[in-house]
mmCIF file with all atom_site columns, C-alpha atoms in Angstrom:
data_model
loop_
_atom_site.group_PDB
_atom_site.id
_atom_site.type_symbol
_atom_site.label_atom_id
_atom_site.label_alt_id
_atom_site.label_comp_id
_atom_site.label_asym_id
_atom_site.label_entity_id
_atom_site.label_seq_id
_atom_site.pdbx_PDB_ins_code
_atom_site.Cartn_x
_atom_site.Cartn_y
_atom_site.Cartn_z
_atom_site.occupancy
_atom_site.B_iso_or_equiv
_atom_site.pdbx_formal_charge
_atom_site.auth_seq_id
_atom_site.auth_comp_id
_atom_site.auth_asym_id
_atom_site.auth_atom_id
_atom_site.pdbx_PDB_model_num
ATOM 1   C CA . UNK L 1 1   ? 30.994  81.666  148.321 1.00 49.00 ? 1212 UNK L CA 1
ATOM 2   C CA . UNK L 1 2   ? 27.537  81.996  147.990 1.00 48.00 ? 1213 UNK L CA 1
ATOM 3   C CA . UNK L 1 3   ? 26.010  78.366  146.288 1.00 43.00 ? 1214 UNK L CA 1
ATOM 4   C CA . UNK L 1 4   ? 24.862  78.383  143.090 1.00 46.00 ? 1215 UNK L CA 1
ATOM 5   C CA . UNK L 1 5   ? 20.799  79.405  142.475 1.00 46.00 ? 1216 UNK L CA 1
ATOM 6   C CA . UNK L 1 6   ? 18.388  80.407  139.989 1.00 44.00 ? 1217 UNK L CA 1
ATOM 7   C CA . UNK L 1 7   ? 20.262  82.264  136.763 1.00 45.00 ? 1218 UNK L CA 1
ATOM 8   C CA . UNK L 1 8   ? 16.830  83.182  134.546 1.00 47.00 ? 1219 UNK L CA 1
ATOM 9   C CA . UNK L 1 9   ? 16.074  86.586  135.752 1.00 45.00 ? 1220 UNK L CA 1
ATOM 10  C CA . UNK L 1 10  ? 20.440  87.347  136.622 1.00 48.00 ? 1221 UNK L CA 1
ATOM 11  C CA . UNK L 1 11  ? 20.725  86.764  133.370 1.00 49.00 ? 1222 UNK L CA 1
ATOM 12  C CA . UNK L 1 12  ? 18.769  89.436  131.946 1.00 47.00 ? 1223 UNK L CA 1
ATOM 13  C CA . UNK L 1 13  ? 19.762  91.729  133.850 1.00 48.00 ? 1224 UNK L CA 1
ATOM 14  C CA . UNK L 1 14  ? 23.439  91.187  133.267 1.00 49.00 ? 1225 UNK L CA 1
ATOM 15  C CA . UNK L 1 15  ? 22.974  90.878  129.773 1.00 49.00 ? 1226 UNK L CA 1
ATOM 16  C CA . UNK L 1 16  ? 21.559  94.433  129.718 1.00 48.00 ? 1227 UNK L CA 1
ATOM 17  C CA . UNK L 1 17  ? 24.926  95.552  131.328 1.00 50.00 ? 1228 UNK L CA 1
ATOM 18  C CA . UNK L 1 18  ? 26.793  94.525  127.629 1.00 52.00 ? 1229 UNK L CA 1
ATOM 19  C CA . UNK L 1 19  ? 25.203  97.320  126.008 1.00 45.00 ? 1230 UNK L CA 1
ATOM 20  C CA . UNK L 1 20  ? 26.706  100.394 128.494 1.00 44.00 ? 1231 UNK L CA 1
ATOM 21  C CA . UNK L 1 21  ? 29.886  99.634  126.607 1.00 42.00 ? 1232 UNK L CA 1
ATOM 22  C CA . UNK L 1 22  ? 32.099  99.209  130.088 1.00 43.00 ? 1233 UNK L CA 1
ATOM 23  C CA . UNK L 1 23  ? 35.466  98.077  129.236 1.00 45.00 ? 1234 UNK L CA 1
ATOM 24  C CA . UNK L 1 24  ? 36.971  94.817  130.834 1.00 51.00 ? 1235 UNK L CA 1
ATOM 25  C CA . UNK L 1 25  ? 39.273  92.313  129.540 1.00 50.00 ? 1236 UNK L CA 1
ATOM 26  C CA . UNK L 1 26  ? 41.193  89.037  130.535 1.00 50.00 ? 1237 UNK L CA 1
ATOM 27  C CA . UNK L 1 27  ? 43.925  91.592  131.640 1.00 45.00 ? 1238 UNK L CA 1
ATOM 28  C CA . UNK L 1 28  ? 42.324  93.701  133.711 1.00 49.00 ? 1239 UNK L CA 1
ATOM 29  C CA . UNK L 1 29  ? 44.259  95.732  135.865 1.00 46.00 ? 1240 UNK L CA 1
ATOM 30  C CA . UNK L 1 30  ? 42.689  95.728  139.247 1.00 51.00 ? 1241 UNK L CA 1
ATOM 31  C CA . UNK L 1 31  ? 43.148  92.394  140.361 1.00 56.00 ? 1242 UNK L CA 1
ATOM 32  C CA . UNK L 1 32  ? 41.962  93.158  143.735 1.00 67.00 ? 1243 UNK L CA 1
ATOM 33  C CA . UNK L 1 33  ? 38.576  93.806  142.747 1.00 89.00 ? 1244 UNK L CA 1
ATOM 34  C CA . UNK L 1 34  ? 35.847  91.434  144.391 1.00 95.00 ? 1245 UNK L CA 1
ATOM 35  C CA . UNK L 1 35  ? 32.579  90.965  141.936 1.00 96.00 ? 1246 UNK L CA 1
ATOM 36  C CA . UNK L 1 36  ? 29.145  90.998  143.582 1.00 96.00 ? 1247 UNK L CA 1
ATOM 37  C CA . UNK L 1 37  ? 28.143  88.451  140.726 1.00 97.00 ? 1248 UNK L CA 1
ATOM 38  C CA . UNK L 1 38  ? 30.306  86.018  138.576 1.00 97.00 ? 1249 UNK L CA 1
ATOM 39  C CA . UNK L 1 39  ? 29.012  83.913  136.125 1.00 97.00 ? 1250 UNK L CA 1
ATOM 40  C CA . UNK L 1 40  ? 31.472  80.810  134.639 1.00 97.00 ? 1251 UNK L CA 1
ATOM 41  C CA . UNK L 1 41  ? 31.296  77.978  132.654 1.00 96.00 ? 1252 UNK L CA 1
ATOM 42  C CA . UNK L 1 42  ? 29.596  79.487  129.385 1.00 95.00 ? 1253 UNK L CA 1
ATOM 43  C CA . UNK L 1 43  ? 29.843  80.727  126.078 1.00 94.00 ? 1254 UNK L CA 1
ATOM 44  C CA . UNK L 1 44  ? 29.516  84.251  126.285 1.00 94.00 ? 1255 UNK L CA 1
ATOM 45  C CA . UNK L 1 45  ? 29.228  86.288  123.187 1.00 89.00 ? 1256 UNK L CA 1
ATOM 46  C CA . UNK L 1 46  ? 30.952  90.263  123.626 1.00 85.00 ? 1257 UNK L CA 1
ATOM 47  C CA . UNK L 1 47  ? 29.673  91.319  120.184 1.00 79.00 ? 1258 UNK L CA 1
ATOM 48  C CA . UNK L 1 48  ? 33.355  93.227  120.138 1.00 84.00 ? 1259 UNK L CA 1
ATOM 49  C CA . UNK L 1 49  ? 34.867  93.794  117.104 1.00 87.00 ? 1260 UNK L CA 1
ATOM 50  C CA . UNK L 1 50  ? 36.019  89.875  116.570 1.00 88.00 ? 1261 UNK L CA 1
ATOM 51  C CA . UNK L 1 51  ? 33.155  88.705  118.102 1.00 84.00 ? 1262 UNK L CA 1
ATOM 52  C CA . UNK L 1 52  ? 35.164  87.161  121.074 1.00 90.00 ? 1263 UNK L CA 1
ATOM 53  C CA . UNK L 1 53  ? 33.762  85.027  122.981 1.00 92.00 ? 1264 UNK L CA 1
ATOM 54  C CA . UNK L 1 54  ? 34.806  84.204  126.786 1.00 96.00 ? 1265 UNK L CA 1
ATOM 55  C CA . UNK L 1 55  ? 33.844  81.728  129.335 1.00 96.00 ? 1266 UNK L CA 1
ATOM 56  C CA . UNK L 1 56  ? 33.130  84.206  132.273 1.00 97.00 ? 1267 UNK L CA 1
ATOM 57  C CA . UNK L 1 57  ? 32.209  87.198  133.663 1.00 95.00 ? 1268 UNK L CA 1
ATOM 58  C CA . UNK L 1 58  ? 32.256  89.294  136.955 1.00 96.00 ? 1269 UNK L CA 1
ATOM 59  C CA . UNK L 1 59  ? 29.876  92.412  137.644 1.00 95.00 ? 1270 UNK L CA 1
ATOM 60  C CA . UNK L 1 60  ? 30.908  94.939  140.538 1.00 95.00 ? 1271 UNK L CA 1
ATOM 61  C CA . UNK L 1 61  ? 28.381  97.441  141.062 1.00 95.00 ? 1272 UNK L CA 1
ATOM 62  C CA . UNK L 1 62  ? 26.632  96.900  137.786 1.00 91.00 ? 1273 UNK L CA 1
ATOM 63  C CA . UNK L 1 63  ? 29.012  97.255  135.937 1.00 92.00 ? 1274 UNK L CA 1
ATOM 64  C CA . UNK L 1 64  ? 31.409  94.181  133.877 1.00 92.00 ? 1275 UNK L CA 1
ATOM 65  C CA . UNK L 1 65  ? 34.547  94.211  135.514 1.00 93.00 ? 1276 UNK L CA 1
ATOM 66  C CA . UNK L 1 66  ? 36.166  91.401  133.430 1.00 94.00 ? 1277 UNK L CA 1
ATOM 67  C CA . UNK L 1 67  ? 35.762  89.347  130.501 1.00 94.00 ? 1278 UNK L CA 1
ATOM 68  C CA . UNK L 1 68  ? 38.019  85.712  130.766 1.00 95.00 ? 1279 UNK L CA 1
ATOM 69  C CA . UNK L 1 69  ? 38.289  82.204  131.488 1.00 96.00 ? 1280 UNK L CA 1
ATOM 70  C CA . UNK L 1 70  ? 37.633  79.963  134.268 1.00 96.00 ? 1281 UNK L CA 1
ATOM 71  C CA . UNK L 1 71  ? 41.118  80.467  135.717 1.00 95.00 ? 1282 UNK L CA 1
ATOM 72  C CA . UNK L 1 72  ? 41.195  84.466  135.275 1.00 94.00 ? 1283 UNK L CA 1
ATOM 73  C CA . UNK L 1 73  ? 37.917  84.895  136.850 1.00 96.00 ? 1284 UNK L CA 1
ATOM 74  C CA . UNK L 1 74  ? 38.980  83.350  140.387 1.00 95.00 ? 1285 UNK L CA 1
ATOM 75  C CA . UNK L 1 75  ? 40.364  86.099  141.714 1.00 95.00 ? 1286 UNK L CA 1
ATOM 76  C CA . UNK L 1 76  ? 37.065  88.005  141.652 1.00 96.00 ? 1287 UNK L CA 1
ATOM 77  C CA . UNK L 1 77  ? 35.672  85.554  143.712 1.00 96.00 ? 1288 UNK L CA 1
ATOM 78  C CA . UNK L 1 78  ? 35.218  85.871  147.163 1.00 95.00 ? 1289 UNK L CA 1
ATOM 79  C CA . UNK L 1 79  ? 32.648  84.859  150.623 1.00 94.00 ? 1290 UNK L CA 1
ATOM 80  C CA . UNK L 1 80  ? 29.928  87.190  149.369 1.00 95.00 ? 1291 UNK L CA 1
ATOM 81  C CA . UNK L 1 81  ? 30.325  86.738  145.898 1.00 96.00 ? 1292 UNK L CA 1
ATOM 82  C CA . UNK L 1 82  ? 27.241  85.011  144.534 1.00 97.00 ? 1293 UNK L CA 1
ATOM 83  C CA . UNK L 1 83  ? 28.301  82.581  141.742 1.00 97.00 ? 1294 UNK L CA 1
ATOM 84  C CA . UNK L 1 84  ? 26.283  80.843  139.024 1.00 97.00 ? 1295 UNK L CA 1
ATOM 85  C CA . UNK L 1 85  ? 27.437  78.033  136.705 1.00 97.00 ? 1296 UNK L CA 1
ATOM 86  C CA . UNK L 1 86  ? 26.160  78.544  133.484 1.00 96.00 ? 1297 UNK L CA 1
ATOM 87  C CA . UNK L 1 87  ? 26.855  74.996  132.279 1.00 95.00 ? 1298 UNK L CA 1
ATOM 88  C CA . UNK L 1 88  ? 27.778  75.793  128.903 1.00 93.00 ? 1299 UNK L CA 1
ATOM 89  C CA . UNK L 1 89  ? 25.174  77.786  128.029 1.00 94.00 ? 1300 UNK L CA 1
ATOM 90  C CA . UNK L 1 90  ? 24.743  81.458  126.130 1.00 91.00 ? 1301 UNK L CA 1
ATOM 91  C CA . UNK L 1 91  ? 25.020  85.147  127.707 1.00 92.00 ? 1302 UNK L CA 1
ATOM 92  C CA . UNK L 1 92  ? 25.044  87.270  125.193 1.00 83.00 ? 1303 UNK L CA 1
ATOM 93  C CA . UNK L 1 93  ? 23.936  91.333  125.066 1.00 74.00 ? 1304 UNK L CA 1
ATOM 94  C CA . UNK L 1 94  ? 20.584  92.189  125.626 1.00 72.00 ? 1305 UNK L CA 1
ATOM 95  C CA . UNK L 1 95  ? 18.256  95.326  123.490 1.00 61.00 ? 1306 UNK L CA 1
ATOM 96  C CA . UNK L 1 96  ? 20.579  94.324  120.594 1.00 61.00 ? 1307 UNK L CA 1
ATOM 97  C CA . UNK L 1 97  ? 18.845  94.192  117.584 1.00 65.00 ? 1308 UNK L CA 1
ATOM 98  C CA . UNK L 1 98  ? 20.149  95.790  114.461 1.00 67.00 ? 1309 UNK L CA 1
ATOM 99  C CA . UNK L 1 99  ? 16.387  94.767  112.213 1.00 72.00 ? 1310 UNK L CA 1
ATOM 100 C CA . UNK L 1 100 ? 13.603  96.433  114.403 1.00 73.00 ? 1311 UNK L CA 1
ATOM 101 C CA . UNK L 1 101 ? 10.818  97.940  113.196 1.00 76.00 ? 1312 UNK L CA 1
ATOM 102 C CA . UNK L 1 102 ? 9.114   100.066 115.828 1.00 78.00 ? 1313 UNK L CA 1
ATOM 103 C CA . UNK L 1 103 ? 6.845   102.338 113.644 1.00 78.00 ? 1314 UNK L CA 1
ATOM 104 C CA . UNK L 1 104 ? 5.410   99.135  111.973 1.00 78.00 ? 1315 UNK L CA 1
ATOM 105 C CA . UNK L 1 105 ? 4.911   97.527  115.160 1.00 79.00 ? 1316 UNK L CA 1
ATOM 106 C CA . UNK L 1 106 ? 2.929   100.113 116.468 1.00 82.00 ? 1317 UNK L CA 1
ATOM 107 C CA . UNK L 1 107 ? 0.768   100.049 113.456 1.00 82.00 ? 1318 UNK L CA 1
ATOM 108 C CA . UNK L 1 108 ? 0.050   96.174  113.585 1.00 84.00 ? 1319 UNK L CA 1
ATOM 109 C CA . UNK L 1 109 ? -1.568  96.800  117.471 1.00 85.00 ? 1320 UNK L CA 1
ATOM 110 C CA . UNK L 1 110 ? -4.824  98.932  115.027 1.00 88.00 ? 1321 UNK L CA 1
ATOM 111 C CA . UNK L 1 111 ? -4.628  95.488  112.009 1.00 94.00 ? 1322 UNK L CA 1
ATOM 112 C CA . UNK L 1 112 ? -6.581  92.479  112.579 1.00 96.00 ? 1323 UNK L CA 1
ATOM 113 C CA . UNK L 1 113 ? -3.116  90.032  113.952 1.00 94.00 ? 1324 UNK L CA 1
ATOM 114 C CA . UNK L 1 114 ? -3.361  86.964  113.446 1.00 94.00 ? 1325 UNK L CA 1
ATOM 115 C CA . UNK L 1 115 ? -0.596  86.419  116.328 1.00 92.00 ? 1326 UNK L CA 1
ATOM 116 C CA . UNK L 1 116 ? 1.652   84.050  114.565 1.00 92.00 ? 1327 UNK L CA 1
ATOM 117 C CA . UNK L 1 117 ? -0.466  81.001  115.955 1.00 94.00 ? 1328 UNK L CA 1
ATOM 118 C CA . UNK L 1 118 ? -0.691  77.885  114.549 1.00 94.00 ? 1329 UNK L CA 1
ATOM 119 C CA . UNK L 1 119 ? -4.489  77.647  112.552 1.00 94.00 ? 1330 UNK L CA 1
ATOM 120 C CA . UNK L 1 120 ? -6.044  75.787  110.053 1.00 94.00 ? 1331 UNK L CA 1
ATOM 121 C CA . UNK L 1 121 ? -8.517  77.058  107.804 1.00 95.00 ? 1332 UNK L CA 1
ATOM 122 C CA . UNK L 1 122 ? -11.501 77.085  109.446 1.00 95.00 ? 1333 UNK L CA 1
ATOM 123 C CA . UNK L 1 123 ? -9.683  79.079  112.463 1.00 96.00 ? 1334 UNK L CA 1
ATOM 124 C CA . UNK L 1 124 ? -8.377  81.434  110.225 1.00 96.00 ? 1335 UNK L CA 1
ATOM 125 C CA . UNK L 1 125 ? -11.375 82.662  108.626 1.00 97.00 ? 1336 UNK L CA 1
ATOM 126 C CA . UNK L 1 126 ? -13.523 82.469  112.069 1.00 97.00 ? 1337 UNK L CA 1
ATOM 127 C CA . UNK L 1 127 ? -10.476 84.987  112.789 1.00 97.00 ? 1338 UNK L CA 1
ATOM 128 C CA . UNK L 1 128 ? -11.006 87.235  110.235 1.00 97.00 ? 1339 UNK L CA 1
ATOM 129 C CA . UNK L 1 129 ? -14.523 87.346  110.227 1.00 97.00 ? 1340 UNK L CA 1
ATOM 130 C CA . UNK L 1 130 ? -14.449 88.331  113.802 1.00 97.00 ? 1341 UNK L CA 1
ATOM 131 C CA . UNK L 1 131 ? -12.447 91.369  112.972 1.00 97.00 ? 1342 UNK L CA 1
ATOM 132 C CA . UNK L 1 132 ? -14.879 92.050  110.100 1.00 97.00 ? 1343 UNK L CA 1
ATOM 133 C CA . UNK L 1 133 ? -17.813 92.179  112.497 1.00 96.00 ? 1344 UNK L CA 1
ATOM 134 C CA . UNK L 1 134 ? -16.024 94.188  115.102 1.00 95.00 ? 1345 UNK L CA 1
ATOM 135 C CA . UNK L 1 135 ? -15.491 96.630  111.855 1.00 90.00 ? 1346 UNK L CA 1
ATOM 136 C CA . UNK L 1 136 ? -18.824 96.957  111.002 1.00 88.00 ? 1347 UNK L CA 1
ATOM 137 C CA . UNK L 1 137 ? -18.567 100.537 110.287 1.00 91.00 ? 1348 UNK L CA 1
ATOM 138 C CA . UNK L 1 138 ? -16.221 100.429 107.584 1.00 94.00 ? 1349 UNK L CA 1
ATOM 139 C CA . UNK L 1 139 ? -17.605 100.963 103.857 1.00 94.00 ? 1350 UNK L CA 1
ATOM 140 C CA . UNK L 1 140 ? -17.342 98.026  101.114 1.00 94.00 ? 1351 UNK L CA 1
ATOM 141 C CA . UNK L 1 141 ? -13.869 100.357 100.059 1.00 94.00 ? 1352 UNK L CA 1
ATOM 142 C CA . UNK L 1 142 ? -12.302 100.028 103.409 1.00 96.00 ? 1353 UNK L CA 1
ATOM 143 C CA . UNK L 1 143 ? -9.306  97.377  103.009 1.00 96.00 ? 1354 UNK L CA 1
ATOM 144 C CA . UNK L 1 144 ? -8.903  95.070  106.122 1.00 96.00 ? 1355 UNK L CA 1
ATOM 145 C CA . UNK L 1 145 ? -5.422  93.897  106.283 1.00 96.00 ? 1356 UNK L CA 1
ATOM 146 C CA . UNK L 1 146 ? -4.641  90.593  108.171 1.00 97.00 ? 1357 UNK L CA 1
ATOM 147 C CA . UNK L 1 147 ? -1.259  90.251  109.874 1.00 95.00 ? 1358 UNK L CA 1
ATOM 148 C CA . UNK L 1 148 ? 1.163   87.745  111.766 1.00 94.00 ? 1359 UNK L CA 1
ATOM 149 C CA . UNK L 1 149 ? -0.570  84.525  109.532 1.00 96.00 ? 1360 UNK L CA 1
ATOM 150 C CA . UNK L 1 150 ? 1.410   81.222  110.188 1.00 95.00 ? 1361 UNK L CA 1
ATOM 151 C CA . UNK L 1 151 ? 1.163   80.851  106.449 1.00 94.00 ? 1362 UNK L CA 1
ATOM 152 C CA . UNK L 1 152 ? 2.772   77.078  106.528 1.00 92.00 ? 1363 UNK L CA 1
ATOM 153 C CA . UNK L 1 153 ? 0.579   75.535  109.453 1.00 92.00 ? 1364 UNK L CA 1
ATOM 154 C CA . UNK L 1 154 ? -2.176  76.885  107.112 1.00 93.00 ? 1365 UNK L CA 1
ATOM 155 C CA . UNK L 1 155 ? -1.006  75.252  104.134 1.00 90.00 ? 1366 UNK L CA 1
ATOM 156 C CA . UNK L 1 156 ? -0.143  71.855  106.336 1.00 91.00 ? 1367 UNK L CA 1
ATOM 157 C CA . UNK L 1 157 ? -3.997  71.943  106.834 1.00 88.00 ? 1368 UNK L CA 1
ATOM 158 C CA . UNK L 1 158 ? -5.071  72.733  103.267 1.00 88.00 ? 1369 UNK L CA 1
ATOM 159 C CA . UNK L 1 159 ? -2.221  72.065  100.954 1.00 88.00 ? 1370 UNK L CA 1
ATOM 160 C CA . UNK L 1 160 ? -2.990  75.528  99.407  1.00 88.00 ? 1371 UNK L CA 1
ATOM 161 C CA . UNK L 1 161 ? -5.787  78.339  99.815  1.00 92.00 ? 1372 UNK L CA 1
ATOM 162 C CA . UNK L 1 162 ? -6.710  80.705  97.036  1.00 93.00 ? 1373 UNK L CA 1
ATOM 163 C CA . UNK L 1 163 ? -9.165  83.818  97.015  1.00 95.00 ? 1374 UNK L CA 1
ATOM 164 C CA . UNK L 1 164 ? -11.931 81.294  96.929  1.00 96.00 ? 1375 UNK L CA 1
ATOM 165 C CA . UNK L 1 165 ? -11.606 80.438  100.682 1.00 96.00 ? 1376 UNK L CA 1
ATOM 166 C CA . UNK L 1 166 ? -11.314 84.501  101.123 1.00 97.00 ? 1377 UNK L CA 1
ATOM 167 C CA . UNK L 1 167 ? -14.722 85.294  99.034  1.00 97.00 ? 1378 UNK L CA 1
ATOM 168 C CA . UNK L 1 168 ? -16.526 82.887  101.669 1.00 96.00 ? 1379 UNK L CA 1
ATOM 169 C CA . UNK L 1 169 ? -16.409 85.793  104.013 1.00 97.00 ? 1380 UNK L CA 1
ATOM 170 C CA . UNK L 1 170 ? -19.629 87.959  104.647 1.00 96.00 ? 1381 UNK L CA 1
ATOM 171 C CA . UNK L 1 171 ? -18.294 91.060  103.592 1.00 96.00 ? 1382 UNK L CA 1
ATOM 172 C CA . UNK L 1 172 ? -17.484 92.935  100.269 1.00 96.00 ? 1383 UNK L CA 1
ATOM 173 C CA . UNK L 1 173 ? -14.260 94.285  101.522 1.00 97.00 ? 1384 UNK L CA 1
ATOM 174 C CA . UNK L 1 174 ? -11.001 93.819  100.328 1.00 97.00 ? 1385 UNK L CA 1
ATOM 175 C CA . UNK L 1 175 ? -8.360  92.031  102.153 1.00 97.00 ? 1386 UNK L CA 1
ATOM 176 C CA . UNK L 1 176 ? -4.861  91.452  102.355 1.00 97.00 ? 1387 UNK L CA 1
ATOM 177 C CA . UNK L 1 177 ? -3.713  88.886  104.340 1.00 97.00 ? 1388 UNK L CA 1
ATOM 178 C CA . UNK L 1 178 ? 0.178   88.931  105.120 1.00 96.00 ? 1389 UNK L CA 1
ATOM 179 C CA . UNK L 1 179 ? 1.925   85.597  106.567 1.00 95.00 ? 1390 UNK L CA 1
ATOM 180 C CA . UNK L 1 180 ? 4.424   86.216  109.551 1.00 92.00 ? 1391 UNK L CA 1
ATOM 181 C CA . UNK L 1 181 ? 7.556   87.115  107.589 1.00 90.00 ? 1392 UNK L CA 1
ATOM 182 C CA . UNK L 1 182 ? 5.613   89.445  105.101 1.00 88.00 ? 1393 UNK L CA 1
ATOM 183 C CA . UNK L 1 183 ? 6.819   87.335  102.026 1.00 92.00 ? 1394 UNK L CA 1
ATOM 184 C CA . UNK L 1 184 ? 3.705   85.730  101.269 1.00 94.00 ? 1395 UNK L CA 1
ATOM 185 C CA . UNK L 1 185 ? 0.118   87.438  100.818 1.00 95.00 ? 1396 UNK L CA 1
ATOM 186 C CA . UNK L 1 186 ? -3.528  86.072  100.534 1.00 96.00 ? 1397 UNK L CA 1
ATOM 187 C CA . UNK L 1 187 ? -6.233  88.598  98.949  1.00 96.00 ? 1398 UNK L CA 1
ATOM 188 C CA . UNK L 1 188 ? -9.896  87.956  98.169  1.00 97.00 ? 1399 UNK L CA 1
ATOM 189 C CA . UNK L 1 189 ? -11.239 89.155  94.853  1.00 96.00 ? 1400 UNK L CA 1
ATOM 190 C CA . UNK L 1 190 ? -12.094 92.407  95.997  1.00 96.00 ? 1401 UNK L CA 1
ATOM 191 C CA . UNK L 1 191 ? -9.205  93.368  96.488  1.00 96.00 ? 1402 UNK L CA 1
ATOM 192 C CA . UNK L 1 192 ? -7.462  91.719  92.935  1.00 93.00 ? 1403 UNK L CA 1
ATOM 193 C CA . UNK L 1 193 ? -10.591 93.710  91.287  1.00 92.00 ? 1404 UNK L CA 1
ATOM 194 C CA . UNK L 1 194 ? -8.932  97.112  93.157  1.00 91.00 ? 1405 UNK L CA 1
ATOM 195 C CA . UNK L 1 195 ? -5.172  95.614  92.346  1.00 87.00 ? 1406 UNK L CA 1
ATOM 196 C CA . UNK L 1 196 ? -5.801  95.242  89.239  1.00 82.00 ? 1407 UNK L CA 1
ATOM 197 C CA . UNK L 1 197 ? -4.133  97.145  86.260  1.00 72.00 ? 1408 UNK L CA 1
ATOM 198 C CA . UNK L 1 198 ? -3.169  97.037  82.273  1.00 72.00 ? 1409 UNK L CA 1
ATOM 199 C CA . UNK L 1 199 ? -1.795  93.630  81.576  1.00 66.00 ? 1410 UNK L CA 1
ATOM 200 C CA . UNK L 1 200 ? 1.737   93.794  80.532  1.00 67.00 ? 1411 UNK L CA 1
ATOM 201 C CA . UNK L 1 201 ? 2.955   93.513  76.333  1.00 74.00 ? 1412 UNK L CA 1
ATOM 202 C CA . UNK L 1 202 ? 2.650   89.889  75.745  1.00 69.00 ? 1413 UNK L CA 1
ATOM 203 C CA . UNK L 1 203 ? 5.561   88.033  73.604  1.00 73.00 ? 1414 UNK L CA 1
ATOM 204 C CA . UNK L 1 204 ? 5.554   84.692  72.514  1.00 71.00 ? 1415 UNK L CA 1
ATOM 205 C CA . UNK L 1 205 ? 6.949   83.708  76.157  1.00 69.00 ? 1416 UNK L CA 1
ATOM 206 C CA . UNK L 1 206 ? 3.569   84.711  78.063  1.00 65.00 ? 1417 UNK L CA 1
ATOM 207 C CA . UNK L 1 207 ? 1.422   81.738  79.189  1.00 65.00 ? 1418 UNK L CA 1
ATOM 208 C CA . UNK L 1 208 ? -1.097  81.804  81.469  1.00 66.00 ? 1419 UNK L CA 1
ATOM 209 C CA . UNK L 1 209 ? -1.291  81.646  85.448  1.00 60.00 ? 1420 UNK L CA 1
ATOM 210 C CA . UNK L 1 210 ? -2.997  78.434  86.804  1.00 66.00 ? 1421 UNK L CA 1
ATOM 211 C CA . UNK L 1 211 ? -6.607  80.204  88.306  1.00 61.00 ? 1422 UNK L CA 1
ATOM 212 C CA . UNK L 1 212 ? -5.708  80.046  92.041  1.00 52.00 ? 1423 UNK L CA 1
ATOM 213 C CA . UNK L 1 213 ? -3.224  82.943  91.738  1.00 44.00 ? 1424 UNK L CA 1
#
């Protein structure tokens, strides 16, 4: 048995091998089957229909020959076997993701991305005027729209921003600014001057927004 080494890059790759959809169980029938890799000791998540989850797993020729326990899995083991402890931790299936959003994505690479990192307000708006200046061909009508903003380490630095700190900018553009998850958004007044439409009926309920929003 080979001793235990370095698991970070094994388990990537083995991870990848959830999503061909080989079938292996605690019952497999080919007990004479040696695995080229076994991996024990962890919590690994099948994404089958119960979401069962096993304690280890043997590959022969890249492909998951069985899904078990500590004691099932021993018979897969053998001299050339290479075996890696996973002390307890997670293997679960890679290039799973059921919320993607690839068209977006490949917009964001042409938007001035803020790159989810952690800036206060000065940062920020050095940020944005950089990708005003490398824009310099746009017209005053040409929206520049901001992505990726770590809206709350922003706010941890200001306690709030408004369209004031936007209309410090050297440019008459309008501009959107969306925070990472795309549930909050920062515009100068350019752009509220473009958003802006016929006010709604009033009733006796209507009051007044504070002037920040």
């Amino acid at each position: 048995m080979k001793a235990p080494g370095s698991i970070s890059s094994l388990l990537l790759a083995v991870a990848l091998l959830f999503s061909t959809g080989s079938a292996a169980s605690e019952k497999s029938n080919n007990k004479t089957v040696i695995a080229d890799t076994v991996f024990h000791n962890g919590s690994i998540y099948s994404l089958d229909l119960l979401s069962t989850k096993y304690t280890a797993l043997a590959v022969k020729d890249g492909r998951i020959a069985f899904l078990g326990d500590e004691e099932g899995i021993q018979s897969y083991i053998a001299k050339n076997t290479s075996v890696f402890n996973l002390e307890g931790r997670m293997m679960m299936p890679g290039l799973v993701d059921a919320h993607m959003h690839p068209l977006r994505g490949g917009a964001s690479l042409l938007k001035c991305n803020m790159n989810f990192q952690p800036l206060g307000l000065r940062k920020v708006l050095e940020k944005i005027q950089s990708c005003l200046d490398d824009d310099k061909d746009k017209s005053n009508e040409d929206w520049l729209e901001v992505i990726s903003l770590d809206y709350y380490a922003l706010v941890d630095d200001t306690g709030g921003v408004t369209k004031k700190d936007l209309d410090k900018l050297k440019t008459k553009r309008p501009i959107l600014v969306a925070s990472a998850d795309s549930h909050t958004f920062w515009v100068n007044s350019a752009a509220l001057k473009l958003l802006a439409g016929p006010a709604p009926p009033t009733t006796e309920d209507t009051f007044d927004l504070p002037e920040q929003h």
